[in-house]
Amino acid sequence: MKYDQIMIRFGELSTKGKNRKGFITKLKRSVKYATREFKGLEVQSTRDRMYIILNDVDYKPVSEKLVKVFGIQSFSPVMIVEKDIDAIKDAALQYVKGLSREIATFKVTTKRADKNFPMDTNEINHAVGGHVLWHNQENGLKVNVKNPDLNLIVEIRKEAVYLTGEVIQGAGGMPLHSNGKATLMLSGGIDSPVAGFQAMKRGLEIECIHFYSPPFTSERSKQKVIDLAEVLAETAGHMLVHIVPFTEIQKVIQQQIPENYSMTTTRRLMLQVADRITKKREALAIITGESLGQVASQTLHSMYAINEVTNTPIIRPLITMDKNEIISMAQEIGTLEISNRPFEDCCTVFTPVNPKTMPRRDKVNQYESHIDFEELIERAVEQTEEVLIRRKRKVNQHVEEDLF
Ligand code: ATP
Ligand code: MG
């Protein structure tokens, strides 16, 4: 089957009123970026559809890239047909004959966006369906409206008539960078990269923040986080990682905060440092990989005590998800294997034996009131190192870097 174009349906996007134009521009950018290795493609958009003009490029490898693009509800490889019922009938018949798979049943579904077309939906369904049936009498092809092997879609639009028998599900969500910027607290664990991915799916631009505590945590554990960020960069185009030295703060906490509250204070300090970086980077939210009740720091009481230190919205995409759901998502996005590498986390190294699962705000505030954290927080922010990860791709044996 030779297709002329790929037709892209936006789904949720189409209802976004005034912002729609900006959304479409961003989606177009994502589509162009995702398919940039195929030379000769052209991307065009109208109010409610986007089209990739294939110019003889095979649609299959292109569609493998498109299924990963956020903001696409579904898409179809389409044939362009003249706006004339006989031409549509002929094209439909050619389509059925050219199928590489056996079909026993089919139906025709017409969408008539162009109301000037002289026939209505039913008339077109009957005319096209009848024509296909008539020429397939010898092989017993039948119509099945409920569950056909082939749903032949005829879309009559102002600019042309599109014919397809295939609808491919897209990744859904919203186009990258269409919903503002947030920072992602990225540990080396399983959860936070998944949380970052979910946030990107909703159109957020993200920058990562990672806390590390040398010499208690090694270069290897830092590398692990960079590797995770690299996987995220494959979707985002690039990724900025802020690496925060956290040893000094952790040592002070260990020495001066009662052991059962050290975890709560550690998290509160992390959040304060993350908050400063978030503001510096003009981001408006902090994303974490927390899931309710998973560990002591993620009970509702803990979150209540930890969250006190900031007014910045904290987004927790995984909050209601079970661990095995998160694990299978990590597998799907390709971060699980990296997350499973053994490593020392700056939190696990200092984790007390019995962290409080029901810490109290008044108590933690009282313990912290004896320490001047301000200077320590400022120093951690100042000494934060930035690593920019660019998506890498192999082009004729050598690795090329490019930015979204
Ligand atoms: P993860 O698998 O993401 O590490 P976890 O189940 O191990 O999560 P915690 O270690 O309690 O849970 O961390 C909760 C969240 O706090 C993490 O998802 C992450 O967003 C953030 N976080 C924890 N440790 C770090 C770190 N070293 N650097 C940056 N963020 C961190
Ligand atoms: Mg962790």
Coordinates of C-alpha atoms and ligand atoms in Angstrom, one line a residue:
M1 CA 0.0 0.0 0.0
K2 CA 1.4 3.4 -0.9
Y3 CA 0.3 6.2 1.3
D4 CA 0.6 9.9 0.5
Q5 CA 0.5 11.4 4.0
I6 CA 0.1 10.7 7.7
M7 CA -2.9 12.4 9.3
I8 CA -2.5 13.3 13.0
R9 CA -5.4 13.8 15.4
F10 CA -4.8 16.0 18.4
G11 CA -7.5 14.8 20.8
E12 CA -7.4 17.0 24.0
L13 CA -5.6 19.7 22.2
S14 CA -8.5 20.6 20.0
T15 CA -10.5 21.9 22.9
K16 CA -7.9 24.3 24.2
G17 CA -9.5 27.5 22.6
K18 CA -7.2 30.4 22.6
N19 CA -4.1 28.5 23.4
R20 CA -4.6 26.1 20.6
K21 CA -2.3 27.9 18.1
G22 CA 0.6 27.7 20.5
F23 CA -0.1 24.1 21.2
I24 CA -0.1 23.2 17.6
T25 CA 3.1 25.1 17.0
K26 CA 4.8 23.1 19.8
L27 CA 3.4 19.8 18.6
K28 CA 4.7 20.6 15.1
R29 CA 8.1 21.2 16.5
S30 CA 8.0 17.8 18.4
V31 CA 6.8 16.0 15.3
K32 CA 9.6 17.5 13.2
Y33 CA 12.1 16.7 15.9
A34 CA 11.0 13.1 16.3
T35 CA 11.1 12.5 12.6
R36 CA 14.1 14.5 11.7
E37 CA 16.1 11.5 10.4
F38 CA 13.7 11.1 7.5
K39 CA 14.7 13.4 4.7
G40 CA 12.0 14.9 2.5
L41 CA 9.1 14.9 5.0
E42 CA 6.9 18.0 5.2
V43 CA 4.7 18.8 8.1
Q44 CA 1.6 20.9 7.7
S45 CA -1.2 21.8 10.1
T46 CA -4.7 23.0 10.0
R47 CA -7.0 23.9 13.0
D48 CA -7.7 20.4 14.0
R49 CA -5.3 18.1 12.1
M50 CA -1.7 17.8 11.3
Y51 CA -0.3 16.2 8.2
I52 CA 3.0 14.7 7.4
I53 CA 3.5 14.6 3.6
L54 CA 5.6 11.5 3.0
N55 CA 7.1 12.3 -0.4
D56 CA 7.8 8.6 -1.0
V57 CA 9.2 7.9 2.5
D58 CA 7.8 4.7 4.0
Y59 CA 5.2 5.5 6.7
K60 CA 6.1 2.5 9.0
P61 CA 9.5 3.7 10.4
V62 CA 8.0 7.2 10.7
S63 CA 5.0 5.9 12.7
E64 CA 7.4 4.1 15.1
K65 CA 8.7 7.6 16.0
L66 CA 5.3 9.2 16.1
V67 CA 3.9 6.8 18.7
K68 CA 6.2 8.4 21.2
V69 CA 5.3 12.0 20.6
F70 CA 3.2 13.6 23.4
G71 CA 0.1 15.5 22.3
I72 CA -0.9 13.0 19.6
Q73 CA -4.2 11.1 20.2
S74 CA -4.0 8.9 17.1
F75 CA -2.8 9.0 13.6
S76 CA -3.4 7.3 10.3
P77 CA -1.4 6.8 7.1
V78 CA -3.8 8.1 4.4
M79 CA -4.3 8.1 0.6
I80 CA -5.3 11.4 -0.9
V81 CA -8.3 11.1 -3.2
E82 CA -10.0 13.4 -5.6
K83 CA -13.2 15.0 -4.3
D84 CA -15.5 13.0 -6.5
I85 CA -17.6 9.9 -5.5
D86 CA -16.3 7.7 -8.4
A87 CA -12.7 8.5 -7.5
I88 CA -13.5 7.6 -3.8
K89 CA -15.1 4.3 -4.8
D90 CA -12.2 3.4 -7.0
A91 CA -9.6 4.3 -4.4
A92 CA -11.5 2.3 -1.7
L93 CA -11.5 -0.7 -4.0
Q94 CA -7.8 -0.3 -4.7
Y95 CA -7.2 0.0 -1.0
V96 CA -9.0 -3.3 -0.2
K97 CA -7.2 -5.1 -3.1
G98 CA -3.8 -3.8 -2.0
L99 CA -4.1 -5.0 1.6
S100 CA -1.3 -7.3 2.7
R101 CA -3.6 -9.1 5.2
E102 CA -6.7 -11.3 4.6
I103 CA -10.0 -9.8 5.6
A104 CA -13.4 -11.4 5.7
T105 CA -15.5 -8.4 6.8
F106 CA -15.3 -4.6 6.5
K107 CA -17.3 -1.5 6.9
V108 CA -17.1 2.1 5.6
T109 CA -17.1 5.0 8.0
T110 CA -17.4 8.4 6.4
K111 CA -16.7 11.7 8.1
R112 CA -18.0 14.7 6.2
A113 CA -16.3 17.8 7.6
D114 CA -16.9 19.6 4.3
K115 CA -20.7 20.1 4.3
N116 CA -20.6 21.2 0.6
F117 CA -20.0 17.7 -0.6
P118 CA -23.1 16.7 -2.5
M119 CA -23.8 13.4 -0.7
D120 CA -24.4 12.8 3.0
T121 CA -22.6 10.3 5.2
N122 CA -25.0 7.4 4.7
E123 CA -25.1 7.8 0.9
I124 CA -21.3 7.8 0.8
N125 CA -21.1 4.7 3.0
H126 CA -23.5 2.9 0.8
A127 CA -22.0 3.9 -2.5
V128 CA -18.4 3.1 -1.4
G129 CA -19.4 -0.1 0.5
G130 CA -21.6 -1.4 -2.4
H131 CA -18.8 -0.8 -4.9
V132 CA -16.3 -2.7 -2.8
L133 CA -18.8 -5.6 -2.2
W134 CA -19.7 -5.8 -5.9
H135 CA -16.1 -6.3 -6.9
N136 CA -15.4 -8.8 -4.1
Q137 CA -18.2 -11.2 -4.7
E138 CA -16.0 -14.2 -5.6
N139 CA -14.0 -14.1 -2.3
G140 CA -17.1 -13.8 0.0
L141 CA -16.2 -10.4 1.5
K142 CA -19.0 -9.2 3.8
V143 CA -20.1 -6.1 5.7
N144 CA -19.9 -6.2 9.5
V145 CA -20.8 -3.0 11.2
K146 CA -20.0 -4.0 14.8
N147 CA -16.6 -5.7 14.6
P148 CA -15.2 -5.6 11.0
D149 CA -11.7 -6.8 10.1
L150 CA -11.3 -3.5 8.2
N151 CA -12.8 -0.1 9.0
L152 CA -12.4 1.9 5.9
I153 CA -12.4 5.6 6.9
V154 CA -13.3 8.2 4.3
E155 CA -12.7 11.7 5.6
I156 CA -14.1 14.5 3.4
R157 CA -12.5 17.7 4.3
K158 CA -12.3 21.1 2.6
E159 CA -8.8 20.6 1.3
A160 CA -9.1 17.0 0.1
V161 CA -10.6 13.5 0.7
Y162 CA -8.5 11.2 2.9
L163 CA -8.8 7.4 2.8
T164 CA -7.4 5.0 5.4
G165 CA -8.0 1.7 7.0
E166 CA -5.7 2.1 10.0
V167 CA -5.9 4.1 13.2
I168 CA -2.7 4.0 15.3
Q169 CA -3.0 5.1 19.0
G170 CA -0.7 7.9 19.9
A171 CA 1.0 8.6 23.3
G172 CA -1.7 11.1 24.3
G173 CA -0.8 13.9 26.7
M174 CA 0.2 17.3 25.6
P175 CA 3.1 18.6 23.5
L176 CA 6.4 19.1 25.2
H177 CA 7.0 22.5 26.7
S178 CA 3.3 23.5 26.4
N179 CA 2.5 23.7 30.1
G180 CA 5.4 25.6 31.7
K181 CA 8.6 24.5 33.5
A182 CA 9.1 22.5 36.7
T183 CA 12.1 20.9 38.3
L184 CA 12.3 17.1 39.0
M185 CA 14.0 15.8 42.1
L186 CA 15.8 13.0 40.5
S187 CA 17.3 10.3 42.7
G188 CA 18.9 7.1 41.4
G189 CA 15.8 5.1 42.3
I190 CA 13.0 3.6 40.2
D191 CA 10.3 6.2 41.0
S192 CA 11.6 9.7 40.2
P193 CA 12.5 9.1 36.5
V194 CA 9.0 7.7 36.0
A195 CA 7.5 10.7 37.7
G196 CA 9.6 12.9 35.3
F197 CA 8.3 11.1 32.3
Q198 CA 4.7 11.4 33.4
A199 CA 5.2 15.2 33.9
M200 CA 6.7 15.5 30.5
K201 CA 3.7 13.7 29.1
R202 CA 1.5 16.4 30.4
G203 CA 3.6 19.0 28.5
L204 CA 5.9 20.1 31.3
E205 CA 9.4 21.2 30.5
I206 CA 11.7 19.8 33.2
E207 CA 15.2 20.3 34.7
C208 CA 16.6 17.8 37.2
I209 CA 17.9 18.3 40.6
H210 CA 20.1 15.6 42.2
F211 CA 21.5 15.6 45.8
Y212 CA 24.7 13.8 46.3
S213 CA 27.0 13.3 49.3
P214 CA 30.6 12.6 48.5
P215 CA 32.6 10.7 49.8
F216 CA 29.6 8.8 51.2
T217 CA 28.2 8.4 47.7
S218 CA 30.5 7.6 44.8
E219 CA 31.0 8.9 41.3
R220 CA 29.2 5.8 40.1
S221 CA 26.0 6.8 41.8
K222 CA 26.3 10.3 40.2
Q223 CA 26.8 8.7 36.8
K224 CA 23.7 6.6 37.3
V225 CA 21.7 9.7 37.7
I226 CA 23.2 11.2 34.6
D227 CA 22.4 8.0 32.7
L228 CA 18.8 8.3 33.9
A229 CA 18.6 11.9 32.8
E230 CA 19.9 10.8 29.4
V231 CA 17.0 8.5 29.0
L232 CA 14.6 11.4 29.8
A233 CA 16.6 13.6 27.3
E234 CA 15.7 11.2 24.6
T235 CA 12.2 12.4 24.9
A236 CA 12.8 16.0 25.9
G237 CA 15.6 16.6 23.4
H238 CA 17.9 17.8 26.1
M239 CA 18.1 17.8 29.9
L240 CA 19.8 20.1 32.4
V241 CA 20.8 18.4 35.6
H242 CA 21.7 20.4 38.8
I243 CA 24.0 18.4 41.0
V244 CA 23.8 19.6 44.6
P245 CA 26.6 18.9 47.1
F246 CA 24.7 17.8 50.2
T247 CA 27.4 16.3 52.5
E248 CA 27.8 19.3 54.7
I249 CA 24.1 19.7 55.4
Q250 CA 23.7 15.9 56.1
K251 CA 26.6 16.0 58.5
V252 CA 25.1 18.9 60.5
I253 CA 21.7 17.1 60.6
Q254 CA 23.3 13.9 61.7
Q255 CA 25.1 15.6 64.5
Q256 CA 22.4 18.0 65.7
I257 CA 19.0 16.6 65.0
P258 CA 17.5 13.7 67.1
E259 CA 17.9 10.6 65.1
N260 CA 14.2 9.8 64.7
Y261 CA 13.7 13.3 63.1
S262 CA 16.8 13.4 60.9
M263 CA 15.0 12.0 57.9
T264 CA 12.2 14.6 58.2
T265 CA 14.8 17.4 58.4
T266 CA 16.9 16.0 55.6
R267 CA 13.8 16.1 53.3
R268 CA 12.9 19.6 54.5
L269 CA 16.4 20.8 53.6
M270 CA 16.4 19.1 50.3
L271 CA 13.1 20.7 49.5
Q272 CA 14.4 24.2 50.5
V273 CA 17.5 23.8 48.3
A274 CA 15.4 22.5 45.5
D275 CA 13.0 25.4 45.9
R276 CA 15.8 28.0 45.6
I277 CA 17.1 26.4 42.4
T278 CA 13.5 26.1 41.1
K279 CA 13.0 29.9 41.6
K280 CA 16.4 30.7 40.1
R281 CA 15.5 28.7 37.0
E282 CA 12.1 30.4 36.8
A283 CA 10.3 27.1 37.2
L284 CA 6.9 27.0 39.0
A285 CA 6.7 23.6 40.5
I286 CA 8.8 20.7 41.9
I287 CA 8.1 17.1 40.8
T288 CA 9.0 14.2 43.0
G289 CA 8.6 10.4 42.7
E290 CA 6.7 10.0 46.0
S291 CA 4.0 7.4 46.3
L292 CA 1.7 7.5 49.3
G293 CA 2.8 5.3 52.2
Q294 CA 5.7 3.7 50.3
V295 CA 8.3 4.5 52.9
A296 CA 8.5 6.4 56.2
S297 CA 9.2 9.7 54.4
Q298 CA 6.1 9.3 52.2
T299 CA 3.4 8.9 54.8
L300 CA 0.8 11.6 54.8
H301 CA 2.1 12.8 58.2
S302 CA 5.6 13.0 56.7
M303 CA 4.5 14.9 53.6
Y304 CA 2.6 17.3 55.8
A305 CA 5.7 18.0 57.9
I306 CA 8.1 18.2 55.0
N307 CA 5.9 20.3 52.8
E308 CA 5.7 23.1 55.4
V309 CA 9.0 24.6 54.1
T310 CA 7.6 25.8 50.8
N311 CA 4.6 27.2 49.0
T312 CA 5.8 26.1 45.6
P313 CA 3.5 23.5 44.2
I314 CA 4.8 20.0 44.6
I315 CA 3.7 17.6 41.8
R316 CA 3.7 13.9 42.7
P317 CA 2.6 12.1 39.6
L318 CA 3.0 8.7 41.2
I319 CA 1.2 9.5 44.5
T320 CA -1.6 6.9 44.0
M321 CA 0.3 4.3 42.1
D322 CA 1.4 0.9 43.4
K323 CA 5.1 -0.1 43.2
N324 CA 4.5 -2.8 40.6
E325 CA 2.7 -0.3 38.4
I326 CA 5.6 2.1 38.7
I327 CA 8.1 -0.8 37.9
S328 CA 6.3 -1.7 34.8
M329 CA 6.3 1.9 33.6
A330 CA 10.0 2.2 34.4
Q331 CA 10.5 -0.9 32.2
E332 CA 8.5 0.6 29.4
I333 CA 10.3 3.9 29.3
G334 CA 13.7 2.2 29.6
T335 CA 14.9 3.4 33.0
L336 CA 14.4 0.3 35.1
E337 CA 17.7 -1.4 34.3
I338 CA 19.6 1.7 35.2
S339 CA 17.7 2.3 38.4
N340 CA 18.3 -1.3 39.5
R341 CA 22.1 -0.9 39.4
P342 CA 23.4 -1.1 42.9
F343 CA 24.4 2.2 44.4
E344 CA 24.6 4.3 47.6
D345 CA 22.0 7.0 47.8
C346 CA 22.8 10.1 49.9
C347 CA 19.6 9.4 51.8
T348 CA 20.2 5.7 52.4
V349 CA 23.7 6.3 53.7
F350 CA 22.3 8.5 56.4
T351 CA 19.0 6.8 56.9
P352 CA 18.2 6.3 60.6
V353 CA 17.1 2.9 61.8
N354 CA 13.8 4.1 63.1
P355 CA 12.7 7.2 61.1
K356 CA 9.4 8.8 62.4
T357 CA 6.5 7.8 60.3
M358 CA 4.3 10.4 62.1
P359 CA 6.6 13.4 62.5
R360 CA 5.1 16.6 64.0
R361 CA 5.6 20.1 62.6
D362 CA 6.0 21.7 66.0
K363 CA 8.7 19.2 67.0
V364 CA 10.7 19.4 63.8
N365 CA 10.6 23.2 63.9
Q366 CA 11.8 23.1 67.5
Y367 CA 14.8 20.9 66.7
E368 CA 15.7 22.9 63.6
S369 CA 15.5 26.2 65.5
H370 CA 18.9 25.6 67.1
I371 CA 20.7 25.4 63.8
D372 CA 21.4 28.2 61.3
F373 CA 20.7 26.4 58.1
E374 CA 20.4 29.5 55.9
E375 CA 24.1 29.8 55.2
L376 CA 24.4 26.0 54.5
I377 CA 21.5 26.2 52.1
E378 CA 23.0 29.2 50.2
R379 CA 26.3 27.4 49.9
A380 CA 24.7 24.3 48.6
V381 CA 22.9 26.3 45.9
E382 CA 26.1 28.2 45.0
Q383 CA 28.2 25.1 44.7
T384 CA 25.6 23.3 42.6
E385 CA 27.1 22.0 39.4
E386 CA 25.2 22.0 36.1
V387 CA 25.4 19.3 33.6
L388 CA 23.7 19.7 30.2
I389 CA 22.8 16.5 28.5
R390 CA 22.1 16.5 24.9
R391 CA 20.3 13.8 23.1
K392 CA 22.8 11.7 21.2
R393 CA 22.1 9.8 18.1
K394 CA 24.2 7.7 15.8
V395 CA 24.7 9.0 12.3
N396 CA 26.8 6.9 10.0
Q397 CA 28.9 5.4 12.7
H398 CA 29.6 8.6 14.6
V399 CA 27.6 10.1 17.4
E400 CA 26.0 13.4 16.8
E401 CA 24.6 15.7 19.4
D402 CA 21.6 17.8 18.8
L403 CA 19.2 20.1 20.7
F404 CA 15.5 20.1 20.6
Ligands
ATP1 P1 13.1 7.0 44.1 O1 12.9 5.6 43.6 O2 12.6 8.0 43.1 O3 14.4 7.2 44.6 P2 12.1 6.2 46.6 O4 11.0 5.3 46.6 O5 13.5 5.6 46.8 O6 12.1 7.1 45.3 P3 12.7 8.2 48.5 O7 14.1 7.9 48.5 O8 12.0 8.4 49.8 O9 11.8 7.3 47.7 O10 12.6 9.6 47.7 C1 11.3 10.2 47.5 C2 11.5 11.2 46.4 O11 12.4 12.2 46.9 C3 12.2 10.7 45.2 O12 11.3 10.1 44.3 C4 12.9 11.9 44.6 O13 11.9 12.7 43.9 C5 13.3 12.7 45.8 N1 14.7 12.3 46.2 C6 15.1 11.3 47.0 N2 16.5 11.3 47.1 C7 16.9 12.2 46.2 C8 18.2 12.7 45.8 N3 19.3 12.1 46.3 N4 18.3 13.6 44.9 C9 17.2 14.2 44.4 N5 15.9 13.8 44.7 C10 15.8 12.9 45.6
MG2 MG 15.3 6.9 46.6

